[in-house]
Short mmCIF file of C-alpha atoms in Angstrom, two decimals:
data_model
loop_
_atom_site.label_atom_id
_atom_site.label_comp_id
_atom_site.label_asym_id
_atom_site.label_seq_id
_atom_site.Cartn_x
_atom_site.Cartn_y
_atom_site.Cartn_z
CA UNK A 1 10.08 13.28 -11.41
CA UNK A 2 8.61 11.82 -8.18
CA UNK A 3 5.60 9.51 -8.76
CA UNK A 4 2.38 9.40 -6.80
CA UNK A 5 -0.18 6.27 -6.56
CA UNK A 6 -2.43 4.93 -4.72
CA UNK A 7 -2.81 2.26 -2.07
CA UNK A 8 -6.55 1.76 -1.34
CA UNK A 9 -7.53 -0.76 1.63
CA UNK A 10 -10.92 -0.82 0.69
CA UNK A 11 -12.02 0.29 3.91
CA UNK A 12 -15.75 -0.49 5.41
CA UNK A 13 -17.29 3.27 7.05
CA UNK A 14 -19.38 2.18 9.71
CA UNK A 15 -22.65 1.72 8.48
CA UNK A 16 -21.78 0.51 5.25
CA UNK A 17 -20.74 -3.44 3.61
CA UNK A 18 -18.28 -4.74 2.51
CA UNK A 19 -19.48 -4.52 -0.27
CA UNK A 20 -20.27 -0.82 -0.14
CA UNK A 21 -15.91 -0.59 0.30
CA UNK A 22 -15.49 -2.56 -2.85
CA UNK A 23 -17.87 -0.64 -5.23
CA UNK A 24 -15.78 2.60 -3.63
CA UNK A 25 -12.73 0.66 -4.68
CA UNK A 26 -13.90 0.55 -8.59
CA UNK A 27 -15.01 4.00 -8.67
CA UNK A 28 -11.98 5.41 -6.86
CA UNK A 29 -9.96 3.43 -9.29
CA UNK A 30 -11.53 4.73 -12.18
CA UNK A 31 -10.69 8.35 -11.07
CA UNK A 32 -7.08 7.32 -9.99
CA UNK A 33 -7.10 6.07 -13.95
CA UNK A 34 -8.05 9.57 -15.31
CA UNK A 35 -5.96 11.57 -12.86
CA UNK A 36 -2.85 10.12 -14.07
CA UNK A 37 -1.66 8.23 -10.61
CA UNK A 38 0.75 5.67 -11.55
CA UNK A 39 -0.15 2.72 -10.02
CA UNK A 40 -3.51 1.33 -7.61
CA UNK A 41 -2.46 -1.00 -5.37
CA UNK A 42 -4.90 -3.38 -2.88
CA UNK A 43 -3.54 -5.22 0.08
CA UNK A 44 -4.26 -8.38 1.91
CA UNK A 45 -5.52 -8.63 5.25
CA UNK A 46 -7.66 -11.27 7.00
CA UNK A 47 -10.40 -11.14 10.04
CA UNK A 48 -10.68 -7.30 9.90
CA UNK A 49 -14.31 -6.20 9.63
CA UNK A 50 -12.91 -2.38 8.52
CA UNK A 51 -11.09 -3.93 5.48
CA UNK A 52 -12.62 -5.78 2.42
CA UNK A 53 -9.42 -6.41 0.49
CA UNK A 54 -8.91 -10.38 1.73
CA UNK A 55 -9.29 -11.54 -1.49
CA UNK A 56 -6.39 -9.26 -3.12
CA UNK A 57 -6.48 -10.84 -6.70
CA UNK A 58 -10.28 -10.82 -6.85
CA UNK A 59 -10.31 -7.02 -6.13
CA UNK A 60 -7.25 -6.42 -8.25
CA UNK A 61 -9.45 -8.46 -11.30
CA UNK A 62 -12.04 -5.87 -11.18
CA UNK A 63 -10.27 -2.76 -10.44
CA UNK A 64 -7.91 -3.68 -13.72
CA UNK A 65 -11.23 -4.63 -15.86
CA UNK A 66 -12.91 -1.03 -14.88
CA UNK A 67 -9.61 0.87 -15.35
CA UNK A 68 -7.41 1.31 -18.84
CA UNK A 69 -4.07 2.66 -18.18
CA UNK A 70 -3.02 2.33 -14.39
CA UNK A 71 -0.92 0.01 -13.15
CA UNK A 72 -2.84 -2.37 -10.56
CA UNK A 73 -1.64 -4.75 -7.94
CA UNK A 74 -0.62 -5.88 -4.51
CA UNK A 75 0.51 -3.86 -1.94
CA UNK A 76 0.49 -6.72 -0.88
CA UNK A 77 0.64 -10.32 -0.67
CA UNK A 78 1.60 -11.92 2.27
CA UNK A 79 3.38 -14.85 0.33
CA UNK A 80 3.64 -16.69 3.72
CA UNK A 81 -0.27 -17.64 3.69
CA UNK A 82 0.09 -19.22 0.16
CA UNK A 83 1.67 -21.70 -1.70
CA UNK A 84 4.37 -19.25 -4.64
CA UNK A 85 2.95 -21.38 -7.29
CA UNK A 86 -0.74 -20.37 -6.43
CA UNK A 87 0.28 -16.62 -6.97
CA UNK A 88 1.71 -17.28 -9.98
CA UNK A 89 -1.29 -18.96 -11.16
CA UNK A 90 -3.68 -16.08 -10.00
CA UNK A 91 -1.42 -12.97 -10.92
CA UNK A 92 -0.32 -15.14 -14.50
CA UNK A 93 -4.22 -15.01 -14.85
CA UNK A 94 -4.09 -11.11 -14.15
CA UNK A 95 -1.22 -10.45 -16.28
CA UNK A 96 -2.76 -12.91 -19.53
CA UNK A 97 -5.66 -10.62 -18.92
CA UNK A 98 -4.23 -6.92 -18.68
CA UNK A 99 -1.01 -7.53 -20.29
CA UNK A 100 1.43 -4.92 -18.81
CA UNK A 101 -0.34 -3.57 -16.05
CA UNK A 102 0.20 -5.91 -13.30
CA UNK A 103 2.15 -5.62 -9.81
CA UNK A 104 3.07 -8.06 -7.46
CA UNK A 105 4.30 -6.50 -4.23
CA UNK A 106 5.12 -9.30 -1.13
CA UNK A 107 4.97 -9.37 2.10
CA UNK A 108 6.37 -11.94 4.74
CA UNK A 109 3.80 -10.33 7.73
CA UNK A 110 0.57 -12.85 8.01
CA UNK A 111 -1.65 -9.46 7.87
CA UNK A 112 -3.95 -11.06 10.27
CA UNK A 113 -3.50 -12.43 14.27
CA UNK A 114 -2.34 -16.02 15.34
CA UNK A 115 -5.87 -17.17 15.59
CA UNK A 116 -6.75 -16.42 11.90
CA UNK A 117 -3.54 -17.87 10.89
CA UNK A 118 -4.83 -21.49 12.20
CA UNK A 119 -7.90 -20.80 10.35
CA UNK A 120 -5.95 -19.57 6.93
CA UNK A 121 -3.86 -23.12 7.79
CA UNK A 122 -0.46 -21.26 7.97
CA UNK A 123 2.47 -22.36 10.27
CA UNK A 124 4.06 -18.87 11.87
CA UNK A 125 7.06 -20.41 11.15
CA UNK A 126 6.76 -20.37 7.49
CA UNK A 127 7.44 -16.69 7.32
CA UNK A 128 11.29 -17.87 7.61
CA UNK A 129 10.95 -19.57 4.29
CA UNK A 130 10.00 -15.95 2.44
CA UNK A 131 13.24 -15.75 1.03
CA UNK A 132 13.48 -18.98 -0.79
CA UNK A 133 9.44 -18.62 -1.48
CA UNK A 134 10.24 -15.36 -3.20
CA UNK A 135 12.47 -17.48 -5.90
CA UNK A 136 9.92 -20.41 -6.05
CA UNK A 137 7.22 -17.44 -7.07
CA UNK A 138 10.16 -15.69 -9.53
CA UNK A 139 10.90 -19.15 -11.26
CA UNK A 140 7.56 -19.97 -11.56
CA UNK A 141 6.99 -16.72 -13.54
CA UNK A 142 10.14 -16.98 -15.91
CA UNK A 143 10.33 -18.19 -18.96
CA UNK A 144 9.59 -22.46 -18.69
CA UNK A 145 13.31 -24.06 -18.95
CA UNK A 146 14.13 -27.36 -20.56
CA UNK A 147 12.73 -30.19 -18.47
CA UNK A 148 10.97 -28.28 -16.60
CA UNK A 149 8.14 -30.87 -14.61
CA UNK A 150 6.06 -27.96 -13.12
CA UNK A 151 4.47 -24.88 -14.52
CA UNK A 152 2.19 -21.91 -13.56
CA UNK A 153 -0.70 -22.05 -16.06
CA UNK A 154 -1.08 -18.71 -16.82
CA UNK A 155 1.73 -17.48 -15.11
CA UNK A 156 5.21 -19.02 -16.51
CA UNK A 157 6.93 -16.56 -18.84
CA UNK A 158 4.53 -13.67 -18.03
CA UNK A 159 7.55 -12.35 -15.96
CA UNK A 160 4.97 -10.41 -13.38
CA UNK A 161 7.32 -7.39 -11.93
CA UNK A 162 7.78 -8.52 -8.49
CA UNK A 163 8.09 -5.54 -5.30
CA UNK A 164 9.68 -6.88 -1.92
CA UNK A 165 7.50 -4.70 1.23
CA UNK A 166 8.91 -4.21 4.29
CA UNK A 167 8.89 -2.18 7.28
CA UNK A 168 12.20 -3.16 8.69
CA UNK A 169 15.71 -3.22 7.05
CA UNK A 170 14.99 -7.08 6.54
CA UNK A 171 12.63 -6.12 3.53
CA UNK A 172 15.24 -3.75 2.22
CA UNK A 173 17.99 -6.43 2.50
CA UNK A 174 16.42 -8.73 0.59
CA UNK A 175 15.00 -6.42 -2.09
CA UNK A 176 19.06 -4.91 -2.21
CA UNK A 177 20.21 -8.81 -2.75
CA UNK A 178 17.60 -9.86 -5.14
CA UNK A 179 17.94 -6.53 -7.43
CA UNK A 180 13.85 -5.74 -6.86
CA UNK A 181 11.95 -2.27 -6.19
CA UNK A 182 11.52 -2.08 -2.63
CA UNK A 183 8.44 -0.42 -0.90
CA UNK A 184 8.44 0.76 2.70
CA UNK A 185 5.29 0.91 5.09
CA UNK A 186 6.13 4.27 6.60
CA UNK A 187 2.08 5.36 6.05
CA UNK A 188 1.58 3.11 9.44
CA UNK A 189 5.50 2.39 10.77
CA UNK A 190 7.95 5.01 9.96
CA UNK A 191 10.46 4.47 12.32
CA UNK A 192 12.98 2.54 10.22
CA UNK A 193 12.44 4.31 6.83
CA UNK A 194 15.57 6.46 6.90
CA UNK A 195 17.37 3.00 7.67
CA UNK A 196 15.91 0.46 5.20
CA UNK A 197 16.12 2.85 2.32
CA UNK A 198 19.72 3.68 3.14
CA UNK A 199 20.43 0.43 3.11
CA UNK A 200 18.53 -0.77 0.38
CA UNK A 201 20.25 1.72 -2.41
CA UNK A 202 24.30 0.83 -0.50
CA UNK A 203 23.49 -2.89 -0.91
CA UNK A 204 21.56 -2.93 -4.47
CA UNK A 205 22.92 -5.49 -7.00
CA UNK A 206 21.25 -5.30 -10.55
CA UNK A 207 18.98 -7.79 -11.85
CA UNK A 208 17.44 -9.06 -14.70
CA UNK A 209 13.76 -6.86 -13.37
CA UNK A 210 15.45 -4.07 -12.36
CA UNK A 211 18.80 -2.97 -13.58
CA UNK A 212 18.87 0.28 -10.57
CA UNK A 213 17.40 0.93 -7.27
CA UNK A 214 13.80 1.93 -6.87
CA UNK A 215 12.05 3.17 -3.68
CA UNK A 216 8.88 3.38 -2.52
CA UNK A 217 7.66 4.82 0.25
CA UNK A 218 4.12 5.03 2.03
CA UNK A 219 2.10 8.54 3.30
CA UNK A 220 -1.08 9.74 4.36
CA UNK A 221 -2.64 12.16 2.83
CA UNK A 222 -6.45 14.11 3.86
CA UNK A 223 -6.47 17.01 1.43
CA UNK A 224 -9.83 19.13 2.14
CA UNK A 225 -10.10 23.48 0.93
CA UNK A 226 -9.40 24.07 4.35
CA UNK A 227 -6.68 22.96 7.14
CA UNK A 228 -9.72 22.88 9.09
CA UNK A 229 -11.72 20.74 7.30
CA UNK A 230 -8.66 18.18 6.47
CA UNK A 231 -8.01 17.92 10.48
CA UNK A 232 -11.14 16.98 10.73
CA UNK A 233 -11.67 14.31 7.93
CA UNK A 234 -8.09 12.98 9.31
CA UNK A 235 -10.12 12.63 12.75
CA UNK A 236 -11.27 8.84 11.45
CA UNK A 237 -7.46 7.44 10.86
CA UNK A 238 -6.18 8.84 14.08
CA UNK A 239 -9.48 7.03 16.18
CA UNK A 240 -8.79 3.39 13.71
CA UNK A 241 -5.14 4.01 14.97
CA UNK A 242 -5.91 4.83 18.51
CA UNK A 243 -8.07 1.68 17.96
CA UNK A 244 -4.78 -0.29 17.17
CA UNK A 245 -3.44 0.26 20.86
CA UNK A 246 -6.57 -0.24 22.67
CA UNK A 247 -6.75 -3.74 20.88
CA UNK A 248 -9.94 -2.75 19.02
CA UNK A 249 -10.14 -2.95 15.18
CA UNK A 250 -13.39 -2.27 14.03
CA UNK A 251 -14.87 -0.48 10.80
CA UNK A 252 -13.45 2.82 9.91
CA UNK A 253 -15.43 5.63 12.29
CA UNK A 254 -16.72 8.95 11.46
CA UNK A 255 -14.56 11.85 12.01
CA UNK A 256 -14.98 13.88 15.16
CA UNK A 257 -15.11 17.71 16.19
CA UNK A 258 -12.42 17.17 19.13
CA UNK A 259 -10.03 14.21 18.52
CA UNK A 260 -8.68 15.42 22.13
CA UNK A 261 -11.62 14.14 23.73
CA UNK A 262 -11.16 10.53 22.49
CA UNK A 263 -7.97 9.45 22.94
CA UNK A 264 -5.55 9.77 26.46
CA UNK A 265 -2.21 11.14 26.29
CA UNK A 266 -0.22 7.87 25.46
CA UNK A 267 -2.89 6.72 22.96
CA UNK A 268 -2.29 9.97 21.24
CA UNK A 269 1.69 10.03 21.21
CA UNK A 270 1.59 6.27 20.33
CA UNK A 271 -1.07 6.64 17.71
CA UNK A 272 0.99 9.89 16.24
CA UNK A 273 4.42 8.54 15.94
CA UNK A 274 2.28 6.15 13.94
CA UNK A 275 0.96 8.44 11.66
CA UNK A 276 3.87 10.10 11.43
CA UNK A 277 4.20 10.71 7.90
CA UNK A 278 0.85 12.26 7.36
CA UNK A 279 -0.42 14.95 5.52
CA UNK A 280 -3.04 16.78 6.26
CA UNK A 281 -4.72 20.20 5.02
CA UNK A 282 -5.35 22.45 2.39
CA UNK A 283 -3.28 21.94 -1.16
CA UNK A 284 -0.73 24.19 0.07
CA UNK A 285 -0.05 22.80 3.38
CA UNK A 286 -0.08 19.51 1.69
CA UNK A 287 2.32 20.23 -0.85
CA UNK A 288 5.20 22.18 1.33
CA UNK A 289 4.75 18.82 3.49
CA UNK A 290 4.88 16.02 0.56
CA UNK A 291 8.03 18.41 -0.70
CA UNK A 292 9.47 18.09 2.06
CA UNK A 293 9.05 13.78 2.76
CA UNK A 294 10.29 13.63 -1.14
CA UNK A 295 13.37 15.55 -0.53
CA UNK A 296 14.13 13.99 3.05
CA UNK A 297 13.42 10.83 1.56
CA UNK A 298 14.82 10.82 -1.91
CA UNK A 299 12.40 7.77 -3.12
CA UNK A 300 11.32 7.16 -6.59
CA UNK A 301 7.49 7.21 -5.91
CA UNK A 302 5.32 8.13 -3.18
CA UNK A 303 2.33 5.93 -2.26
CA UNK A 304 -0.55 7.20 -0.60
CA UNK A 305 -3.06 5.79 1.86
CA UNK A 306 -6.34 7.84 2.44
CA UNK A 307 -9.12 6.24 4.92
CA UNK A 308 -11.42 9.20 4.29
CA UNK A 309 -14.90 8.20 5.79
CA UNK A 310 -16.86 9.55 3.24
CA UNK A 311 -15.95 7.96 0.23
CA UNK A 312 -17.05 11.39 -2.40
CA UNK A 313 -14.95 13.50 0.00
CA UNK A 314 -12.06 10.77 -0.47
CA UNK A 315 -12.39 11.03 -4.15
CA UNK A 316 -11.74 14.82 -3.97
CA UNK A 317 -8.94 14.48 -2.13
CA UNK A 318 -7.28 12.44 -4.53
CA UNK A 319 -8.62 15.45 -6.94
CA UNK A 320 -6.84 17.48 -5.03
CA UNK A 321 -3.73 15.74 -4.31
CA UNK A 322 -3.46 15.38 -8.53
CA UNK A 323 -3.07 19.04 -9.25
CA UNK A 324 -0.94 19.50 -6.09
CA UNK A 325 1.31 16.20 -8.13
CA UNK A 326 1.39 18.67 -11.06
CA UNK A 327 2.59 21.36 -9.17
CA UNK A 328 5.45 19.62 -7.75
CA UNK A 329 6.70 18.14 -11.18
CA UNK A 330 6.45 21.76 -12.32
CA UNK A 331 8.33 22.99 -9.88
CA UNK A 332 11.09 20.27 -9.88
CA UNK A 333 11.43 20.47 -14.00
CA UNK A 334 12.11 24.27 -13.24
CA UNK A 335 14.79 23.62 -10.32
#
């Protein structure tokens, strides 16, 4: 059976805080927790006034300490912006804390622009190191060997599960060579899914983590009664991705009556190939159209982005998209 979970950005509505975004983020959690989603994963990004989320562990902390069952983490961490034995200090913390419910999923993108990388004190070249700083971050939370002159305190022998992200066949590469799930970004960049997950399950070799290939891969989903209404709550991603090309991020806007009115042509191609894998409508349109990715797609688990503006109508979404979940196992045991 296909699993579903959650990848929150914490997103700031216009009109709102930041800290409005993370008190969303704990109840949303809390729901995702009694729904039965797998996992609740939290992302870092940096200098982006529509995302709250920059200090990933902090927000993982409380979202594990106001949840009892779901699996919480990073979707991700851009290891590039830290030193690997600082992660496994913070998520060592995490996992001493909620033993068996922490994630670590890594990225080697900055999640921010050159400017905010001089301020975060990163080299771009260090993102060519991700490979080796992916084993410094592994070692540091194994088991301590004999001799050993450094350790992670919390953090060595709490054996965090570690996810490689991607959204190129790089990620997949090294995810296939290290034996590690692999997660793919096709809720914003879809273009090389078919590719990296292809090539992820041809070159897997087994590992101590993860003894078979497991796939991730990223939607959109704005479930609503109506196809109407969905279109129209989906109205705020497609501006915040217009937004993207026009070299504007800002916090995330209201949906709209007539999307056609806002964007031009290319904005709207450019912003939909984007958005690609989206779903958006009633339960049933959703489902035919989440069958469909999971067939095409043949991943392990689905994760699934939804920057609803209004955070009660986000919260029935996910609601929504549960029994639509339950539907789909039902119909796959009977197949």
């Amino acid at each position: 059976m296909t699993l579903f979970s959650i990848l929150d950005l914490a997103p700031v509505p216009e009109g709102k805080t930041p800290g409005d975004a993370l008190r969303n983020t704990i109840d949303l959690a809390g729901h995702a927790d009694r729904l039965g989603y797998n996992r609740y994963w939290l992302a870092e990004h940096h200098n982006m006034t529509g995302i709250a989320s920059a200090a990933t562990a902090v927000v993982i902390g409380q979202v594990a300490a106001a949840t009892n069952r779901i699996r919480v983490g990073a979707g991700g961490i851009m290891l590039p912006n830290h030193a690997p034995m600082v992660i496994a200090e913070q998520f060592g913390t995490l996992e001493s804390l909620f033993p068996g419910r922490i994630d670590l999923g890594l990225g080697r993108a900055p999640g921010t622009d050159q400017r905010t990388l001089r301020a975060l004190r990163v080299d771009p070249m260090d993102s060519d190191n991700f490979p080796q700083d992916v084993l410094e971050l592994q070692a540091f939370l194994a088991p301590v060997q004999p001799g050993q002159p450094i350790q992670a305190v919390p953090g060595a022998g709490t054996e965090v599960p570690l996810w490689i992200l991607g959204s190129s066949t790089f990620g997949a590469q090294l995810a296939a060579m290290l034996g590690l799930p692999y997660a793919f970004a096709s809720h914003f960049a879809p273009d090389a899914l078919m590719q990296a997950l292809t090539l992820y399950r041809a070159k897997f070799t087994p590992s101590e983590q993860q003894a078979t290939s497991y796939a991730m891969a990223g939607c959109n989903v704005f479930l609503a009664p109506t196809d109407e209404e969905a279109r129209h709550l989906f109205t705020s991603a497609q501006q915040r991705a217009a937004g993207i090309f026009r070299g504007v991020r800002g916090l995330l806007p209201p949906p709209i009556d007539d999307i056609e009115t806002f964007w031009s042509p290319m904005e709207k191609a450019q912003a939909s190939r984007m958005l690609q894998f989206s779903f958006v409508g009633s339960p049933e349109t959703v489902r035919r159209g989440l069958k469909q990715f999971v067939t095409q797609t043949g991943v392990d688990e689905v994760m699934v982005a939804s920057a609803i503006f209004d955070h009660a109508k986000r919260v029935r979404s996910y609601e929504m998209l549960a029994e639509v979940v339950k539907d789909l196992a039902g119909e796959a045991a009977a197949a």
